[in-house]
Amino acid sequence: MGQTLDTPRINWRVRRRREATERQRRQGEALTHLTFLVQEMMTLLSHAEHADRSLVALGPELRPSAARAFRKSAAALRSVEASVADEKALDEALRAADELALAIRRQQDDQSGETFAAGGLVTAIRRVLASVTPEELASLGR
């Protein structure tokens, strides 16, 4: 029994494969989480952004900012390598999410529409981006 437990420390190939397996497992968990968040955004938009509603999630004022945030977030996700997004793409996506949040605040100040669903989209976008943020940045609250 003791020999079996000590074998991975002795056999470097087992240890290397274990690290690769653990990395693959973490990437799988992150992908599952991202899938859930993207599905959440799709559901929110499909229920709260259509012509039959008098108050829509985004409306014409927020759609351009939301589209930009989605495009920049998609670019950041495409740039992921080893579970971390490219820093420039990530910064652009975070800036676009901040711009969408600012546009929502302006709409709230003007009292020109319902903004809860749009705020939920900003939160979901930020959560998606946080899942591909390097640990150092995540600890700083980026």
XYZ file of N, CA, C and O in Angstrom:
568
model
N 0.828 -1.189 0.000
C 0.000 0.000 0.000
C 0.873 1.253 0.000
O 0.635 2.160 -0.774
N 1.869 1.327 0.877
C 2.749 2.486 0.949
C 3.519 2.678 -0.334
O 3.759 3.806 -0.768
N 3.913 1.571 -0.960
C 4.625 1.651 -2.227
C 3.761 2.289 -3.309
O 4.233 3.102 -4.100
N 2.503 1.960 -3.328
C 1.593 2.503 -4.327
C 1.447 4.009 -4.168
O 1.426 4.748 -5.142
N 1.376 4.484 -2.937
C 1.240 5.915 -2.694
C 2.512 6.675 -3.039
O 2.462 7.832 -3.438
N 3.682 6.051 -2.870
C 4.950 6.712 -3.155
C 5.325 6.674 -4.634
O 6.161 7.448 -5.070
N 4.709 5.820 -5.404
C 5.087 5.638 -6.808
C 5.030 6.932 -7.619
O 5.973 7.220 -8.348
N 3.983 7.774 -7.525
C 3.966 8.995 -8.343
C 5.129 9.934 -8.047
O 5.609 10.623 -8.941
N 5.594 9.974 -6.806
C 6.735 10.846 -6.503
C 8.011 10.305 -7.122
O 8.886 11.066 -7.505
N 8.092 9.020 -7.239
C 9.288 8.400 -7.799
C 9.256 8.462 -9.327
O 10.248 8.770 -9.967
N 8.120 8.160 -9.913
C 7.998 8.095 -11.358
C 7.584 9.471 -11.890
O 6.428 9.875 -11.807
N 8.518 10.194 -12.493
C 8.250 11.552 -12.973
C 7.224 11.583 -14.088
O 6.526 12.557 -14.280
N 7.114 10.515 -14.875
C 6.126 10.484 -15.955
C 4.701 10.499 -15.393
O 3.829 11.186 -15.926
N 4.500 9.759 -14.328
C 3.182 9.738 -13.702
C 2.842 11.122 -13.176
O 1.735 11.620 -13.360
N 3.808 11.758 -12.517
C 3.568 13.092 -11.965
C 3.247 14.089 -13.084
O 2.330 14.884 -12.975
N 4.002 14.041 -14.192
C 3.756 14.955 -15.306
C 2.376 14.725 -15.903
O 1.650 15.661 -16.206
N 2.009 13.477 -16.064
C 0.683 13.181 -16.609
C -0.422 13.604 -15.642
O -1.474 14.048 -16.064
N -0.170 13.463 -14.355
C -1.156 13.878 -13.364
C -1.373 15.391 -13.467
O -2.498 15.864 -13.398
N -0.296 16.151 -13.641
C -0.419 17.610 -13.782
C -1.200 17.965 -15.048
O -2.055 18.840 -15.028
N -0.911 17.269 -16.132
C -1.635 17.516 -17.383
C -3.104 17.139 -17.227
O -3.989 17.859 -17.702
N -3.362 16.045 -16.547
C -4.742 15.619 -16.307
C -5.478 16.640 -15.451
O -6.629 16.989 -15.733
N -4.831 17.150 -14.421
C -5.439 18.157 -13.545
C -5.710 19.443 -14.322
O -6.771 20.058 -14.170
N -4.778 19.857 -15.159
C -4.967 21.047 -15.989
C -6.163 20.845 -16.928
O -7.000 21.731 -17.075
N -6.257 19.673 -17.535
C -7.372 19.357 -18.432
C -8.694 19.366 -17.669
O -9.705 19.864 -18.166
N -8.705 18.837 -16.443
C -9.911 18.826 -15.629
C -10.363 20.252 -15.312
O -11.538 20.583 -15.426
N -9.395 21.123 -14.935
C -9.729 22.526 -14.628
C -10.279 23.240 -15.863
O -11.225 24.020 -15.771
N -9.698 22.973 -17.025
C -10.195 23.578 -18.257
C -11.603 23.093 -18.571
O -12.445 23.867 -19.016
N -11.869 21.826 -18.319
C -13.214 21.286 -18.532
C -14.237 21.945 -17.613
O -15.346 22.274 -18.034
N -13.863 22.138 -16.351
C -14.754 22.814 -15.407
C -15.011 24.256 -15.845
O -16.142 24.744 -15.771
N -13.958 24.935 -16.299
C -14.114 26.322 -16.755
C -15.029 26.380 -17.972
O -15.892 27.261 -18.071
N -14.879 25.438 -18.889
C -15.727 25.405 -20.084
C -17.185 25.148 -19.704
O -18.095 25.783 -20.251
N -17.410 24.253 -18.754
C -18.776 23.996 -18.280
C -19.373 25.263 -17.686
O -20.527 25.609 -17.954
N -18.593 25.975 -16.888
C -19.041 27.221 -16.273
C -19.348 28.274 -17.340
O -20.385 28.944 -17.290
N -18.457 28.404 -18.317
C -18.684 29.359 -19.408
C -19.947 29.019 -20.189
O -20.718 29.907 -20.538
N -20.152 27.752 -20.439
C -21.342 27.321 -21.170
C -22.599 27.730 -20.419
O -23.555 28.246 -21.008
N -22.593 27.526 -19.100
C -23.738 27.923 -18.282
C -23.976 29.432 -18.369
O -25.107 29.882 -18.533
N -22.908 30.217 -18.259
C -23.057 31.672 -18.291
C -23.567 32.168 -19.646
O -24.418 33.053 -19.710
N -23.049 31.600 -20.719
C -23.504 31.996 -22.055
C -24.972 31.617 -22.229
O -25.774 32.403 -22.748
N -25.345 30.432 -21.758
C -26.753 30.013 -21.836
C -27.628 30.975 -21.026
O -28.721 31.337 -21.455
N -27.142 31.387 -19.867
C -27.878 32.339 -19.029
C -28.110 33.653 -19.784
O -29.212 34.212 -19.751
N -27.079 34.145 -20.464
C -27.231 35.381 -21.238
C -28.226 35.198 -22.375
O -29.053 36.074 -22.629
N -28.146 34.072 -23.076
C -29.069 33.814 -24.182
C -30.510 33.753 -23.683
O -31.415 34.320 -24.296
N -30.721 33.084 -22.564
C -32.065 32.973 -22.003
C -32.595 34.341 -21.609
O -33.749 34.689 -21.909
N -31.759 35.120 -20.956
C -32.159 36.460 -20.533
C -32.567 37.313 -21.735
O -33.615 37.954 -21.729
N -31.742 37.296 -22.765
C -32.059 38.091 -23.955
C -33.300 37.580 -24.673
O -34.130 38.368 -25.124
N -33.446 36.282 -24.773
C -34.598 35.750 -25.513
C -35.913 36.043 -24.802
O -36.942 36.202 -25.451
N -35.886 36.134 -23.470
C -37.116 36.423 -22.737
C -37.377 37.914 -22.555
O -38.513 38.329 -22.402
N -36.326 38.701 -22.537
C -36.498 40.109 -22.185
C -36.211 41.085 -23.324
O -36.228 42.282 -23.118
N -35.954 40.579 -24.511
C -35.598 41.481 -25.617
C -36.336 41.046 -26.872
O -35.773 40.436 -27.776
N -37.636 41.327 -26.912
C -38.391 41.049 -28.131
C -39.530 42.051 -28.287
O -39.895 42.749 -27.347
N -40.050 42.122 -29.477
C -40.992 43.179 -29.856
C -42.305 43.138 -29.081
O -42.999 44.145 -28.998
N -42.671 42.002 -28.508
C -43.943 41.887 -27.798
C -43.931 42.576 -26.433
O -44.974 42.725 -25.816
N -42.789 43.002 -25.978
C -42.684 43.601 -24.644
C -42.615 45.121 -24.753
O -41.963 45.656 -25.640
N -43.243 45.788 -23.809
C -43.163 47.255 -23.805
C -41.824 47.710 -23.217
O -41.256 48.700 -23.658
N -41.325 46.975 -22.225
C -39.999 47.267 -21.663
C -39.069 46.122 -22.041
O -39.292 44.986 -21.641
N -38.038 46.414 -22.803
C -37.098 45.380 -23.244
C -35.806 45.484 -22.446
O -35.529 46.493 -21.808
N -35.010 44.428 -22.510
C -33.783 44.368 -21.720
C -32.783 45.443 -22.127
O -32.176 46.090 -21.286
N -32.610 45.630 -23.410
C -31.594 46.565 -23.886
C -32.207 47.778 -24.576
O -31.893 48.907 -24.244
N -33.022 47.533 -25.543
C -33.589 48.634 -26.306
C -32.555 49.251 -27.222
O -31.371 48.909 -27.193
N -32.974 50.196 -28.053
C -32.067 50.781 -29.035
C -30.906 51.550 -28.406
O -29.840 51.658 -29.009
N -31.079 52.059 -27.188
C -30.002 52.835 -26.557
C -28.846 51.952 -26.093
O -27.685 52.355 -26.157
N -29.156 50.749 -25.616
C -28.117 49.886 -25.044
C -27.588 48.820 -26.006
O -26.519 48.259 -25.765
N -28.307 48.559 -27.073
C -27.878 47.487 -27.992
C -26.478 47.686 -28.561
O -25.705 46.730 -28.594
N -26.093 48.884 -29.003
C -24.723 49.029 -29.540
C -23.646 48.722 -28.487
O -22.673 48.030 -28.789
N -23.832 49.209 -27.266
C -22.850 48.934 -26.202
C -22.828 47.450 -25.855
O -21.763 46.875 -25.625
N -24.003 46.830 -25.815
C -24.079 45.400 -25.509
C -23.414 44.578 -26.610
O -22.660 43.643 -26.333
N -23.679 44.933 -27.869
C -23.073 44.208 -28.991
C -21.550 44.309 -28.935
O -20.843 43.318 -29.151
N -21.048 45.498 -28.629
C -19.597 45.686 -28.521
C -19.030 44.841 -27.373
O -17.993 44.196 -27.519
N -19.715 44.816 -26.239
C -19.256 44.022 -25.092
C -19.248 42.532 -25.439
O -18.303 41.812 -25.092
N -20.285 42.065 -26.147
C -20.326 40.659 -26.559
C -19.206 40.339 -27.553
O -18.541 39.307 -27.440
N -18.980 41.228 -28.523
C -17.913 40.993 -29.516
C -16.539 40.952 -28.847
O -15.723 40.078 -29.138
N -16.278 41.911 -27.959
C -14.977 41.960 -27.284
C -14.799 40.763 -26.351
O -13.690 40.224 -26.229
N -15.874 40.343 -25.699
C -15.794 39.170 -24.822
C -15.527 37.912 -25.642
O -14.725 37.063 -25.236
N -16.184 37.802 -26.793
C -15.950 36.650 -27.670
C -14.500 36.622 -28.139
O -13.861 35.565 -28.177
N -13.951 37.800 -28.465
C -12.538 37.863 -28.882
C -11.622 37.435 -27.741
O -10.633 36.721 -27.961
N -11.950 37.848 -26.517
C -11.141 37.444 -25.365
C -11.212 35.931 -25.168
O -10.187 35.286 -24.911
N -12.391 35.362 -25.326
C -12.525 33.908 -25.170
C -11.774 33.169 -26.268
O -11.166 32.126 -26.011
N -11.797 33.700 -27.485
C -11.047 33.054 -28.574
C -9.539 33.133 -28.339
O -8.783 32.329 -28.866
N -9.093 34.106 -27.552
C -7.657 34.276 -27.327
C -7.123 33.399 -26.197
O -5.925 33.408 -25.928
N -7.993 32.642 -25.552
C -7.580 31.839 -24.395
C -6.551 30.800 -24.796
O -6.712 30.074 -25.774
N -5.498 30.783 -24.012
C -4.446 29.783 -24.174
C -4.047 29.337 -22.776
O -3.741 30.168 -21.923
N -4.087 28.030 -22.524
C -3.773 27.485 -21.202
C -4.652 28.117 -20.121
O -4.189 28.517 -19.066
N -5.934 28.239 -20.399
C -6.952 28.728 -19.461
C -6.926 30.224 -19.198
O -7.660 30.713 -18.356
N -6.062 30.983 -19.864
C -5.953 32.425 -19.617
C -6.092 33.179 -20.935
O -5.482 32.814 -21.934
N -6.887 34.243 -20.913
C -7.084 35.058 -22.110
C -5.888 35.985 -22.329
O -5.181 36.346 -21.388
N -5.699 36.378 -23.578
C -4.691 37.366 -23.934
C -4.994 38.651 -23.170
O -6.146 39.096 -23.101
N -3.970 39.256 -22.591
C -4.160 40.421 -21.726
C -4.823 41.590 -22.459
O -5.727 42.239 -21.933
N -4.398 41.850 -23.686
C -4.969 42.967 -24.441
C -6.444 42.707 -24.757
O -7.301 43.581 -24.579
N -6.753 41.503 -25.216
C -8.142 41.162 -25.536
C -9.004 41.208 -24.278
O -10.142 41.685 -24.313
N -8.453 40.751 -23.166
C -9.181 40.777 -21.901
C -9.442 42.211 -21.452
O -10.566 42.550 -21.047
N -8.436 43.062 -21.553
C -8.613 44.475 -21.184
C -9.691 45.148 -22.038
O -10.520 45.899 -21.526
N -9.664 44.884 -23.341
C -10.670 45.470 -24.229
C -12.076 44.987 -23.870
O -13.031 45.768 -23.875
N -12.200 43.702 -23.544
C -13.506 43.154 -23.173
C -13.993 43.743 -21.849
O -15.172 44.095 -21.718
N -13.099 43.867 -20.886
C -13.482 44.460 -19.602
C -13.881 45.926 -19.768
O -14.847 46.391 -19.163
N -13.162 46.634 -20.618
C -13.486 48.041 -20.887
C -14.866 48.146 -21.563
O -15.670 49.011 -21.217
N -15.155 47.232 -22.482
C -16.459 47.238 -23.152
C -17.578 46.914 -22.158
O -18.660 47.520 -22.225
N -17.331 45.995 -21.228
C -18.331 45.700 -20.197
C -18.554 46.918 -19.303
O -19.694 47.229 -18.939
N -17.472 47.624 -18.976
C -17.597 48.853 -18.170
C -18.393 49.922 -18.920
O -19.200 50.641 -18.326
N -18.166 50.026 -20.233
C -18.908 51.000 -21.045
C -20.395 50.650 -21.089
O -21.247 51.546 -21.026
N -20.711 49.358 -21.160
C -22.117 48.943 -21.131
C -22.726 49.295 -19.773
O -23.838 49.822 -19.706
N -22.001 49.044 -18.701
C -22.500 49.387 -17.360
C -22.745 50.892 -17.243
O -23.755 51.323 -16.672
N -21.854 51.688 -17.804
C -22.021 53.144 -17.778
C -23.263 53.565 -18.582
O -24.034 54.419 -18.140
N -23.465 52.953 -19.729
C -24.650 53.258 -20.542
C -25.928 52.889 -19.791
O -26.932 53.606 -19.860
N -25.881 51.797 -19.053
C -27.046 51.391 -18.250
C -27.305 52.420 -17.153
O -28.452 52.817 -16.924
N -26.253 52.874 -16.495
C -26.417 53.894 -15.446
C -27.021 55.182 -16.022
O -27.881 55.799 -15.402
N -26.562 55.557 -17.219
C -27.131 56.758 -17.856
C -28.614 56.559 -18.136
O -29.422 57.464 -17.940
N -28.987 55.371 -18.581
C -30.391 55.090 -18.856
C -31.196 55.108 -17.555
O -32.322 55.609 -17.533
N -30.611 54.620 -16.469
C -31.295 54.671 -15.176
C -31.507 56.118 -14.751
O -32.574 56.475 -14.257
N -30.481 56.939 -14.941
C -30.589 58.353 -14.567
C -31.678 59.056 -15.368
O -32.373 59.926 -14.847
N -31.816 58.680 -16.635
C -32.849 59.272 -17.495
C -34.219 58.662 -17.228
O -35.217 59.147 -17.749
N -34.243 57.572 -16.453
C -35.473 56.839 -16.159
C -36.210 56.478 -17.440
O -37.425 56.600 -17.540
N -35.434 56.025 -18.423
C -36.045 55.736 -19.725
C -36.199 54.244 -19.996
O -36.284 53.836 -21.137
N -36.228 53.442 -18.961
C -36.446 52.018 -19.216
C -36.032 51.145 -18.059
O -35.443 51.592 -17.082
N -36.363 49.866 -18.193
C -36.044 48.858 -17.198
C -34.605 48.413 -17.418
O -34.212 48.148 -18.549
N -33.811 48.362 -16.388
C -32.387 48.059 -16.571
C -31.908 46.828 -15.804
O -30.730 46.507 -15.857
N -32.807 46.121 -15.100
C -32.375 44.960 -14.324
C -31.789 43.869 -15.220
O -30.741 43.308 -14.920
N -32.462 43.558 -16.313
C -31.978 42.508 -17.217
C -30.645 42.903 -17.841
O -29.725 42.088 -17.938
N -30.509 44.164 -18.242
C -29.250 44.630 -18.830
C -28.123 44.539 -17.803
O -27.006 44.143 -18.128
N -28.425 44.890 -16.567
C -27.428 44.756 -15.504
C -27.018 43.308 -15.296
O -25.850 43.010 -15.036
N -27.980 42.397 -15.436
C -27.671 40.970 -15.340
C -26.724 40.528 -16.429
O -25.851 39.674 -16.212
N -26.868 41.113 -17.621
C -25.951 40.791 -18.719
C -24.536 41.260 -18.402
O -23.562 40.548 -18.666
N -24.406 42.440 -17.831
C -23.076 42.950 -17.463
C -22.436 42.011 -16.445
O -21.261 41.651 -16.562
N -23.220 41.597 -15.462
C -22.698 40.676 -14.442
C -22.251 39.369 -15.085
O -21.167 38.855 -14.777
N -23.061 38.822 -15.987
C -22.703 37.565 -16.646
C -21.449 37.728 -17.500
O -20.564 36.865 -17.484
N -21.339 38.838 -18.228
C -20.138 39.083 -19.038
C -18.905 39.153 -18.143
O -17.870 38.552 -18.433
N -19.010 39.864 -17.040
C -17.869 39.981 -16.120
C -17.504 38.630 -15.517
O -16.329 38.337 -15.326
N -18.494 37.804 -15.234
C -18.203 36.469 -14.696
C -17.505 35.604 -15.735
O -16.584 34.854 -15.413
N -17.944 35.708 -16.981
C -17.292 34.963 -18.064
C -15.831 35.397 -18.168
O -14.917 34.569 -18.229
N -15.600 36.698 -18.162
C -14.231 37.200 -18.288
C -13.388 36.846 -17.076
O -12.188 36.557 -17.207
N -13.978 36.832 -15.892
C -13.235 36.462 -14.693
C -12.748 35.017 -14.761
O -11.692 34.684 -14.222
N -13.488 34.177 -15.482
C -13.083 32.771 -15.561
C -11.855 32.559 -16.436
O -11.243 31.499 -16.390
N -11.473 33.559 -17.228
C -10.267 33.438 -18.061
C -9.242 34.511 -17.709
O -8.356 34.818 -18.488
N -9.378 35.077 -16.512
C -8.458 36.105 -16.023
C -7.333 35.417 -15.261
O -7.597 34.534 -14.458
N -6.094 35.847 -15.477
C -4.999 35.262 -14.702
C -5.263 35.448 -13.210
O -5.841 36.432 -12.790
N -4.829 34.483 -12.422
C -5.057 34.501 -10.976
C -4.612 35.815 -10.348
O -5.271 36.360 -9.475
N -3.494 36.387 -10.806
C -2.982 37.625 -10.224
C -3.976 38.766 -10.421
O -4.214 39.552 -9.519
N -4.571 38.851 -11.614
C -5.538 39.899 -11.891
C -6.824 39.664 -11.129
O -7.447 40.598 -10.628
N -7.238 38.406 -11.043
C -8.478 38.084 -10.346
C -8.379 38.464 -8.865
O -9.334 38.950 -8.274
N -7.204 38.293 -8.272
C -7.054 38.648 -6.859
C -7.084 40.151 -6.636
O -7.360 40.618 -5.538
N -6.831 40.920 -7.689
C -6.886 42.371 -7.582
C -8.285 42.913 -7.877
O -8.502 44.117 -7.864
N -9.224 41.998 -8.170
C -10.589 42.417 -8.426
C -10.864 42.862 -9.839
O -11.845 43.524 -10.104
N -10.037 42.504 -10.810
C -10.260 42.871 -12.219
C -11.194 41.915 -12.863
O -11.348 40.822 -12.598
